[in-house]
XYZ file of C-alpha atoms in Angstrom:
652
model
C 0.000 0.000 0.000
C 2.846 2.358 0.898
C 4.546 1.510 -2.406
C 1.333 2.330 -4.288
C 1.025 5.652 -2.463
C 4.649 6.486 -3.210
C 4.149 5.626 -6.886
C 1.072 7.827 -7.013
C 2.947 10.694 -5.404
C 5.853 10.095 -7.759
C 3.585 10.396 -10.759
C 2.142 13.644 -9.412
C 5.659 14.987 -8.899
C 5.994 14.763 -12.669
C 4.225 17.612 -14.462
C 2.545 15.137 -16.812
C 0.914 13.434 -13.810
C -0.279 16.741 -12.368
C -1.575 17.684 -15.810
C -3.614 14.488 -16.207
C -5.056 14.919 -12.721
C -6.281 18.398 -13.736
C -7.665 16.959 -16.988
C -9.511 14.214 -15.097
C -11.060 16.685 -12.656
C -12.173 19.048 -15.444
C -13.495 16.159 -17.539
C -15.578 14.680 -14.742
C -16.799 18.068 -13.512
C -17.928 19.084 -16.987
C -19.603 15.743 -17.655
C -21.542 15.858 -14.384
C -22.567 19.487 -14.992
C -23.741 18.735 -18.538
C -25.665 15.715 -17.275
C -27.342 17.323 -14.264
C -27.550 21.072 -14.920
C -28.673 21.152 -18.561
C -31.786 19.618 -20.092
C -30.128 18.286 -23.243
C -32.655 15.585 -24.116
C -30.354 12.539 -23.977
C -32.277 9.742 -25.710
C -30.028 6.804 -26.568
C -26.825 4.999 -25.649
C -24.732 6.811 -28.265
C -25.828 10.197 -26.944
C -24.992 9.102 -23.393
C -21.528 8.023 -24.542
C -20.949 11.263 -26.467
C -22.004 13.337 -23.453
C -19.462 11.414 -21.365
C -16.587 11.608 -23.844
C -16.996 15.085 -25.369
C -15.382 17.055 -22.485
C -12.228 14.883 -22.674
C -10.902 16.050 -26.040
C -11.424 19.733 -25.279
C -9.990 19.354 -21.735
C -6.827 17.818 -23.156
C -6.585 20.486 -25.861
C -7.159 23.591 -23.766
C -5.221 22.510 -20.676
C -2.517 21.232 -23.022
C -1.800 24.846 -23.974
C 0.045 25.073 -20.660
C 2.789 22.908 -22.203
C 3.755 25.949 -24.272
C 5.092 27.527 -21.066
C 8.326 26.570 -19.358
C 9.326 25.685 -15.815
C 7.119 26.955 -13.000
C 5.059 29.019 -15.457
C 3.438 25.931 -16.952
C 1.813 25.158 -13.571
C 0.506 28.716 -13.332
C -0.762 28.583 -16.921
C -2.495 25.264 -16.235
C -4.335 26.673 -13.213
C -5.301 29.875 -15.032
C -6.700 27.974 -18.038
C -8.468 25.536 -15.713
C -10.046 28.405 -13.802
C -11.160 30.092 -17.028
C -12.815 26.911 -18.314
C -14.420 26.266 -14.923
C -15.777 29.797 -14.814
C -17.085 29.432 -18.379
C -18.896 26.253 -17.343
C -20.278 27.850 -14.170
C -21.419 30.995 -16.010
C -23.284 28.883 -18.553
C -24.963 26.879 -15.807
C -26.197 30.056 -14.087
C -27.281 31.553 -17.426
C -29.119 28.354 -18.331
C -31.060 28.339 -15.043
C -33.067 31.289 -16.275
C -32.717 31.473 -20.041
C -32.681 27.744 -20.874
C -29.897 28.642 -23.275
C -26.142 28.991 -23.448
C -23.958 32.097 -23.478
C -22.933 33.306 -26.919
C -20.218 35.751 -27.891
C -22.706 38.571 -28.679
C -24.329 38.268 -25.234
C -20.972 39.177 -23.693
C -21.187 42.570 -25.443
C -24.346 43.399 -23.497
C -22.318 44.705 -20.552
C -24.537 47.775 -20.177
C -27.234 45.433 -18.848
C -25.122 43.724 -16.188
C -25.792 46.204 -13.400
C -29.531 46.039 -13.946
C -29.708 42.229 -13.800
C -27.380 41.675 -10.831
C -30.306 41.208 -8.458
C -31.728 38.421 -10.609
C -28.363 36.619 -10.805
C -28.218 36.221 -7.021
C -31.507 34.316 -7.036
C -30.043 31.850 -9.547
C -27.115 30.794 -7.363
C -27.219 27.437 -5.537
C -25.475 26.289 -2.320
C -23.480 23.639 -4.212
C -22.055 26.072 -6.794
C -18.718 26.213 -4.947
C -18.094 22.682 -6.254
C -17.408 24.114 -9.710
C -14.082 25.404 -8.352
C -13.188 22.784 -5.732
C -10.834 20.903 -8.042
C -8.809 24.076 -8.642
C -8.622 24.706 -4.894
C -7.362 21.126 -4.448
C -4.727 21.508 -7.172
C -3.495 24.757 -5.649
C -3.403 23.129 -2.205
C -1.296 20.249 -3.539
C 1.263 22.780 -4.738
C 1.002 25.175 -1.797
C 1.501 22.471 0.845
C 4.270 20.857 -1.224
C 2.352 17.594 -1.576
C 3.483 17.846 -5.176
C 6.935 18.962 -6.167
C 7.259 21.312 -9.115
C 9.074 19.719 -12.036
C 11.146 22.246 -13.930
C 12.040 19.879 -16.751
C 9.859 20.500 -19.828
C 8.335 17.844 -22.076
C 9.907 17.555 -25.521
C 8.033 18.914 -28.513
C 7.330 15.515 -30.032
C 5.422 14.373 -26.959
C 3.529 17.666 -26.771
C 2.566 17.282 -30.442
C 1.397 13.752 -29.717
C -0.764 15.030 -26.877
C -2.388 17.650 -29.100
C -2.889 15.015 -31.811
C -4.617 12.781 -29.269
C -6.946 15.582 -28.172
C -7.825 16.408 -31.784
C -8.350 12.744 -32.616
C -10.791 12.384 -29.715
C -12.652 15.533 -30.779
C -12.783 14.487 -34.449
C -13.973 11.005 -33.480
C -16.580 12.671 -31.279
C -17.764 14.807 -34.222
C -17.859 11.797 -36.562
C -20.034 9.803 -34.164
C -22.254 12.846 -33.577
C -22.812 13.225 -37.338
C -24.077 9.635 -37.534
C -26.773 10.467 -34.982
C -27.425 14.066 -36.073
C -26.419 14.683 -39.731
C -25.406 18.252 -40.686
C -24.908 19.058 -37.018
C -22.694 22.105 -37.629
C -24.482 23.440 -40.701
C -27.981 23.302 -39.180
C -26.962 25.037 -35.981
C -30.189 26.816 -35.044
C -30.408 24.922 -31.746
C -27.440 25.333 -29.401
C -28.729 22.443 -27.277
C -27.648 20.008 -29.977
C -24.121 21.414 -30.175
C -23.603 21.111 -26.410
C -25.197 17.662 -26.275
C -23.058 16.216 -29.050
C -19.816 18.223 -28.825
C -19.706 19.546 -25.260
C -19.591 22.964 -23.638
C -16.038 23.935 -24.637
C -16.308 22.851 -28.280
C -19.631 24.697 -28.421
C -17.788 27.860 -27.335
C -15.387 27.516 -30.263
C -18.279 26.847 -32.645
C -20.126 29.909 -31.354
C -17.070 32.158 -31.694
C -16.560 31.066 -35.314
C -20.239 31.515 -36.153
C -20.408 34.942 -34.476
C -17.301 36.117 -36.319
C -18.729 34.981 -39.652
C -22.000 36.798 -38.907
C -20.110 40.002 -38.087
C -18.217 39.775 -41.382
C -21.404 39.478 -43.434
C -22.001 43.221 -43.514
C -18.597 43.891 -45.042
C -19.098 41.251 -47.723
C -22.742 42.136 -48.542
C -23.865 43.944 -51.688
C -27.130 44.888 -53.379
C -27.306 41.556 -55.239
C -27.900 39.827 -51.900
C -31.290 41.532 -51.654
C -32.667 39.874 -54.779
C -33.416 36.532 -53.133
C -34.906 38.275 -50.089
C -37.211 40.537 -52.109
C -38.350 37.635 -54.289
C -39.193 35.670 -51.145
C -41.114 38.407 -49.326
C -43.076 39.352 -52.439
C -43.970 35.722 -53.111
C -45.129 35.282 -49.517
C -47.017 38.590 -49.225
C -50.547 38.207 -47.848
C -53.122 40.599 -49.250
C -55.115 42.561 -46.673
C -58.603 41.426 -45.774
C -61.047 44.066 -47.158
C -63.213 43.662 -44.033
C -60.355 44.950 -41.840
C -58.126 46.999 -44.148
C -58.137 50.608 -42.961
C -60.456 49.866 -40.011
C -58.227 52.035 -37.814
C -57.051 54.537 -40.431
C -55.783 57.761 -38.864
C -56.105 56.451 -35.306
C -53.438 56.627 -32.604
C -51.507 53.442 -31.843
C -50.806 52.382 -28.268
C -48.668 49.287 -27.666
C -48.777 47.861 -24.152
C -45.864 45.541 -23.464
C -46.938 42.677 -21.173
C -43.654 41.694 -19.558
C -43.158 37.912 -19.085
C -46.894 37.287 -19.524
C -47.736 33.778 -20.745
C -51.094 32.878 -22.202
C -51.931 30.163 -19.673
C -52.696 33.013 -17.263
C -55.744 34.045 -19.293
C -58.828 32.762 -17.428
C -56.582 30.878 -14.977
C -57.978 30.705 -11.453
C -55.852 30.368 -8.317
C -57.843 29.161 -5.333
C -61.020 30.057 -7.198
C -59.826 33.600 -7.947
C -58.991 34.974 -11.407
C -55.337 35.980 -11.624
C -55.827 38.470 -14.490
C -59.492 39.563 -14.305
C -58.992 42.643 -16.496
C -57.217 40.830 -19.342
C -59.849 38.111 -19.068
C -62.576 40.713 -19.564
C -60.910 41.899 -22.794
C -61.373 38.440 -24.337
C -65.103 39.263 -24.284
C -64.863 42.933 -25.351
C -66.904 43.627 -28.497
C -64.126 45.686 -30.153
C -61.155 43.543 -29.104
C -59.621 40.648 -31.019
C -57.888 38.104 -28.762
C -55.551 35.578 -30.414
C -55.247 32.407 -28.341
C -52.701 30.631 -30.585
C -50.145 33.425 -30.628
C -46.490 32.648 -29.824
C -43.446 34.657 -28.811
C -40.477 34.098 -31.119
C -37.668 35.536 -29.033
C -34.241 34.067 -28.330
C -31.339 35.422 -26.278
C -32.469 39.024 -26.692
C -35.737 38.270 -24.844
C -37.582 41.628 -24.431
C -35.373 43.363 -26.983
C -36.042 40.552 -29.472
C -39.782 41.028 -29.019
C -39.441 44.756 -29.734
C -37.162 44.134 -32.691
C -39.580 41.643 -34.243
C -42.748 43.691 -33.812
C -41.195 46.947 -35.065
C -39.623 45.406 -38.189
C -41.211 42.023 -38.940
C -37.667 40.661 -38.982
C -36.550 37.813 -36.729
C -34.162 38.406 -33.865
C -30.711 36.913 -34.164
C -29.850 33.317 -33.201
C -27.008 34.651 -31.035
C -27.174 37.705 -28.819
C -29.483 40.666 -29.316
C -29.890 42.642 -32.534
C -30.604 45.651 -30.315
C -27.042 45.612 -28.992
C -25.133 44.326 -32.028
C -27.080 45.838 -34.951
C -28.139 49.194 -33.546
C -26.669 51.199 -36.435
C -28.275 49.144 -39.213
C -30.759 50.566 -41.715
C -34.369 49.657 -40.889
C -37.847 50.274 -42.262
C -39.546 50.124 -38.879
C -43.080 51.057 -37.877
C -42.271 54.481 -36.344
C -40.446 55.533 -39.512
C -43.195 54.247 -41.833
C -45.923 55.993 -39.841
C -43.752 59.041 -39.155
C -43.747 59.703 -42.887
C -47.547 59.645 -42.743
C -47.735 62.383 -40.117
C -47.460 60.345 -36.901
C -45.377 61.373 -33.908
C -43.852 58.473 -31.997
C -42.544 57.650 -28.540
C -41.421 54.848 -26.255
C -42.118 55.108 -22.507
C -39.787 53.148 -20.246
C -39.043 53.776 -16.577
C -35.511 52.438 -16.756
C -32.097 53.398 -18.095
C -32.163 54.438 -21.734
C -28.990 52.483 -22.445
C -30.514 49.166 -21.326
C -30.554 46.915 -24.427
C -28.975 49.857 -26.301
C -32.447 51.367 -26.731
C -31.204 54.951 -26.841
C -29.295 54.124 -30.021
C -31.400 51.625 -31.959
C -34.583 53.677 -31.458
C -32.937 56.361 -33.585
C -32.449 53.810 -36.360
C -36.120 52.855 -36.049
C -37.167 56.508 -36.344
C -38.736 57.093 -32.919
C -39.078 60.842 -32.422
C -39.238 60.570 -28.610
C -37.833 58.208 -25.993
C -38.998 58.863 -22.450
C -36.636 56.889 -20.216
C -35.886 57.179 -16.486
C -34.734 60.810 -16.908
C -38.387 61.795 -17.326
C -39.705 59.936 -14.284
C -39.545 60.388 -10.537
C -37.564 57.263 -9.685
C -38.634 57.088 -6.044
C -36.828 54.082 -4.488
C -40.119 52.948 -2.931
C -41.642 52.681 -6.411
C -38.875 50.679 -8.070
C -39.000 47.063 -9.230
C -35.908 45.055 -10.213
C -35.869 46.548 -13.713
C -37.198 50.050 -13.232
C -40.331 51.906 -12.198
C -43.253 49.735 -11.093
C -46.208 49.633 -13.455
C -48.771 51.692 -11.521
C -46.566 54.767 -10.922
C -45.082 54.267 -14.392
C -48.444 54.597 -16.125
C -49.451 57.453 -13.836
C -46.307 59.445 -14.585
C -46.504 58.616 -18.306
C -49.863 60.346 -18.761
C -48.558 63.963 -19.002
C -45.794 62.768 -21.339
C -48.354 61.069 -23.562
C -50.520 64.174 -23.573
C -47.554 66.229 -24.803
C -47.465 64.294 -28.091
C -49.240 65.618 -31.193
C -51.872 63.248 -32.568
C -51.965 60.878 -34.295
C -49.194 59.135 -32.368
C -47.505 55.749 -32.375
C -46.483 54.788 -28.832
C -45.175 51.871 -26.813
C -45.279 51.460 -23.031
C -42.684 49.086 -21.526
C -43.842 47.593 -18.221
C -41.366 45.868 -15.881
C -42.975 44.783 -12.584
C -43.898 41.312 -13.826
C -40.283 40.266 -14.371
C -38.210 37.423 -12.985
C -37.725 36.726 -10.083
C -41.203 38.298 -9.508
C -40.681 40.021 -6.159
C -43.583 42.051 -4.751
C -44.038 43.705 -1.373
C -46.788 42.159 0.711
C -48.820 45.375 0.785
C -48.859 45.481 -3.044
C -50.057 41.885 -3.443
C -53.814 41.387 -3.873
C -53.722 37.642 -4.458
C -51.997 34.885 -2.493
C -48.969 33.185 -4.055
C -49.239 29.716 -5.511
C -48.168 26.773 -3.366
C -45.872 24.776 -5.658
C -42.876 25.340 -3.384
C -40.946 26.983 -6.247
C -40.637 30.588 -5.099
C -40.378 32.328 -8.471
C -43.309 30.298 -9.835
C -45.430 30.998 -6.740
C -44.905 34.774 -6.805
C -45.330 34.884 -10.607
C -49.094 35.006 -10.058
C -48.863 37.940 -7.649
C -46.882 40.174 -10.011
C -49.177 39.117 -12.880
C -52.161 40.323 -10.851
C -50.353 43.615 -10.107
C -49.595 44.106 -13.822
C -53.240 43.369 -14.661
C -54.434 45.990 -12.147
C -52.014 48.579 -13.572
C -53.376 47.948 -17.083
C -56.942 48.470 -15.885
C -55.989 51.791 -14.285
C -54.379 52.948 -17.533
C -57.433 51.878 -19.523
C -59.595 53.904 -17.141
C -57.486 56.974 -17.981
C -57.754 56.281 -21.730
C -61.550 56.143 -21.426
C -61.742 59.335 -19.371
C -59.422 61.241 -21.736
C -61.245 60.177 -24.901
C -58.161 58.420 -26.326
C -59.951 55.096 -25.928
C -62.318 55.977 -28.758
C -59.709 56.978 -31.347
C -56.771 54.655 -30.608
C -55.776 51.166 -31.678
C -54.581 49.419 -28.509
C -52.242 46.449 -28.970
C -51.208 44.277 -26.034
C -48.562 41.574 -26.440
C -46.640 39.192 -24.189
C -42.941 39.528 -24.918
C -41.555 36.115 -23.874
C -42.009 33.284 -21.410
C -41.944 34.098 -17.725
C -41.460 30.564 -16.399
C -38.742 28.564 -18.131
C -38.608 24.803 -18.704
C -36.390 24.521 -15.639
C -39.553 25.000 -13.581
C -41.667 22.374 -15.337
C -42.095 20.328 -12.151
C -43.735 23.312 -10.479
C -45.734 24.050 -13.625
C -47.125 20.518 -13.540
C -48.664 21.439 -10.182
C -49.962 24.713 -11.650
C -51.597 23.061 -14.648
C -52.454 19.756 -13.014
C -50.855 17.575 -15.671
C -47.524 16.200 -16.853
C -45.668 18.603 -19.148
C -44.166 16.997 -22.241
C -41.796 18.641 -24.715
C -44.825 19.398 -26.890
C -46.591 20.989 -23.918
C -43.505 23.122 -23.195
C -43.633 24.444 -26.744
C -47.326 25.177 -26.276
C -46.504 27.186 -23.167
C -44.654 29.637 -25.422
C -48.065 31.079 -26.272
C -48.334 34.671 -25.072
C -51.385 36.961 -24.895
C -52.082 39.081 -27.954
C -54.935 41.584 -28.099
C -55.870 44.192 -30.708
C -58.613 46.670 -29.874
C -59.909 48.861 -32.695
C -62.885 51.157 -31.968
C -65.860 50.130 -34.094
C -64.292 46.852 -35.250
C -65.957 43.554 -34.359
C -63.914 41.627 -31.794
C -63.885 38.076 -30.496
C -61.522 35.157 -29.981
C -59.383 34.350 -33.027
C -57.804 30.880 -33.185
C -55.394 31.667 -36.041
C -51.805 30.535 -35.436
C -49.382 33.425 -35.476
C -46.392 35.032 -33.827
C -44.730 38.354 -33.106
C -43.377 38.443 -36.661
C -46.983 38.990 -37.864
C -47.758 42.054 -35.738
C -46.381 44.777 -38.031
C -48.148 43.763 -41.278
C -51.382 43.240 -39.315
C -51.157 46.710 -37.746
C -50.208 48.498 -40.969
C -53.128 46.940 -42.827
C -55.518 48.006 -40.064
C -54.146 51.538 -40.523
C -54.722 51.323 -44.272
C -51.055 51.007 -45.286
C -50.338 48.192 -47.742
C -47.144 46.263 -46.938
C -46.487 44.673 -50.335
C -43.368 46.770 -51.064
C -41.775 46.329 -47.626
C -39.376 43.543 -46.658
C -41.348 41.786 -43.922
C -41.228 38.134 -42.952
C -44.592 38.049 -41.203
C -48.057 38.150 -42.727
C -51.309 39.859 -41.760
C -53.077 37.725 -39.136
C -56.448 38.842 -40.529
C -55.639 38.038 -44.155
C -57.156 35.010 -45.890
C -53.602 34.330 -47.133
C -51.974 34.482 -43.667
C -49.092 32.014 -43.235
C -49.912 30.049 -40.068
C -46.496 28.395 -39.816
C -44.844 29.899 -36.706
C -41.041 29.484 -36.618
C -39.097 29.485 -33.381
C -35.596 30.868 -33.298
C -34.094 27.414 -32.553
C -35.489 26.045 -35.827
C -38.563 24.435 -34.277
C -42.057 25.531 -35.230
C -45.753 25.387 -34.434
C -48.613 25.128 -36.902
C -52.243 23.986 -36.808
C -51.270 20.582 -38.240
C -47.670 19.654 -37.405
C -45.259 21.074 -34.861
C -41.503 20.579 -34.454
C -39.969 20.478 -30.977
C -36.386 19.431 -30.174
C -35.990 17.759 -33.547
C -39.191 15.687 -33.293
C -42.445 16.202 -35.162
C -45.807 16.169 -33.407
C -49.435 16.216 -34.426
C -50.546 19.670 -33.267
C -53.985 18.412 -32.263
C -53.077 15.282 -30.302
C -49.566 16.213 -29.148
C -48.339 12.762 -30.232
C -45.387 12.100 -32.515
C -46.425 11.757 -36.159
C -45.991 8.533 -38.116
C -43.899 7.976 -41.230
C -46.794 8.811 -43.576
C -46.562 12.491 -42.565
C -42.788 12.839 -42.440
C -42.502 14.326 -45.936
C -44.980 17.078 -45.035
C -43.129 17.742 -41.769
C -39.736 17.857 -43.468
C -41.027 20.341 -46.044
C -42.313 22.602 -43.266
C -38.924 22.345 -41.548
C -37.158 23.448 -44.731
C -39.504 26.443 -45.094
C -38.757 27.494 -41.499
C -34.999 27.184 -41.904
C -35.061 29.128 -45.173
C -37.153 31.903 -43.638
C -34.803 32.254 -40.656
C -31.757 32.156 -42.929
C -33.073 34.944 -45.160
C -33.995 37.138 -42.194
C -30.530 36.631 -40.681
C -29.059 37.552 -44.044
C -30.951 40.863 -43.983
C -29.956 41.717 -40.409
C -26.333 40.518 -40.434
C -25.666 41.985 -43.874
C -27.574 45.225 -43.160
C -29.203 44.631 -46.523
C -32.002 47.189 -46.190
C -29.415 49.887 -46.947
C -29.565 48.546 -50.523
C -33.349 48.674 -50.865
C -35.851 51.480 -50.353
C -39.572 50.926 -51.046
C -41.498 53.542 -52.979
C -42.910 56.420 -50.899
C -40.446 55.694 -48.100
C -37.450 57.818 -47.121
C -34.547 56.098 -45.308
C -34.144 57.112 -41.674
C -31.465 59.680 -40.893
C -30.597 58.727 -37.318
C -28.531 61.886 -36.819
C -31.805 63.844 -36.696
C -32.793 62.257 -33.374
C -31.554 63.233 -29.935
C -33.165 61.916 -26.765
C -31.160 64.000 -24.313
C -32.863 66.498 -22.047
C -32.217 70.154 -22.784
C -31.177 72.523 -19.924
C -34.820 73.452 -19.242
C -35.718 69.798 -18.701
C -37.442 69.345 -22.057
C -36.435 66.699 -24.538
C -34.145 67.924 -27.284
C -35.423 66.574 -30.607
C -33.793 67.842 -33.749
C -36.536 66.676 -36.029
């Protein structure tokens, strides 16, 4: 036994032994994290094997870089690289706990948001998170307490080359096996889950960096010829307006009400016999309000900013990061610019920092004439939620700002109280929390009720002021509020098991359009945020046939009811695609082989649509195309800073 211990210590006294100990720790730690902290959908023995083996090749490769250093420095380099990889793993785990997604290179550029989300990050930490760094502490201790002697002799280049060859061979073998189970894995990379499942966290990071760099280079390489395919597609898929609705709201004001984190299951949901959102429920029965109960959010990593980007442009958000932060200087043909050239003033109301999601820059590119951010509000600490001014004081303080706008106006109100982790003071709560035992799920219902009450108060003002009778009011949920990580609690909420198909169904968000004098009711048409702009413009009497828009009018007989998700999945009235599997949209069961051709064709349409939209956004292609009767936005004409007298300085 003593001889075995001495041999073990002797091996560790060699740098190669210390190196392989670090590799083993990182390998096992990453495997366990990927297995337990991510919902990767492991389905067969090959996938289990790949999940086990994929951290090994990248651990050998990245930690092997320490061999490029000499003497004592190679130990320091090893520990630094190990810490970096461990932190990368830990950061992705924390990110995944809320977003059900992985960090991409563009999300790291969103540093202006970090201070605002710090409170939410704390709620995502777990008591066992220190284990992500325990192996590094152990390795340092072995050196610090001289349990391991530092070897100054360096390994010869041939052996180092052999080590790198081994790591690459393992990674290439990993990729080859992955391709047998998931063909075109790297070329059909809409879903990051697949990349992590098959190739591992560290290889995914390399893949993401390459893909992000290529996307950034697209603008430089783009030219006007690239627009031809896009224009041909959007013209071929244009949906003519329905004569019964076209121009129903012509000349009216437009008021968007952003329903933060509001999911559609809340509509008519009762908690302990009590309606959670009684006001929104009442709108489903309003004679002038259309309520769409098969309407889906289509956001990705940009979350709220993606929702805004989609509804203002009828372009999809990016697969990585937020277009708001990475494409703020692009050319757009957004709603405020289109309507601004028809005599509309425009404004966004948001009781938070103007730089959050880069709003104070991209709004200029959209053509918003006014942006009322926190500078215009009394930010009393007692009235603040995690992400800005609470909804009730926000609406109250927004009223004089709204009344300062010339009519007709195009406006958007960004609410924030109903936002993860859904904290609410006891005196503000008018409904008891749920009892699932999952805190953020339980309090979700209390902040939803608060948001519903704030909406009712604002509607009361609109009625009293007369705006109610000459304004189109659009209410939309921006993204999910409860992620798949909370499905166990959601099973208690809904009283049933939640399958992958059910999770996709939970991406439905409320969507209401109220037009004075127009017949309302419940509309079962399938649609998504991409369809909002063409629907609104047609209601206002503006034909969209010359604009590059990837959505179609929800009220048109030619509406496209295929709803793509940003990960390449989709929902439709007949077939839906979730995590690479096809389901019957009525039964929720997997389809049989007789319908696979139809499903595959729908999948190709979705992937082509997403690809073309990405081409427009990444290549900034709208700079090469201007529709008739539209003047490109000159963003230099907009300035949202306050002048010395406290008024907004607008140069237009």
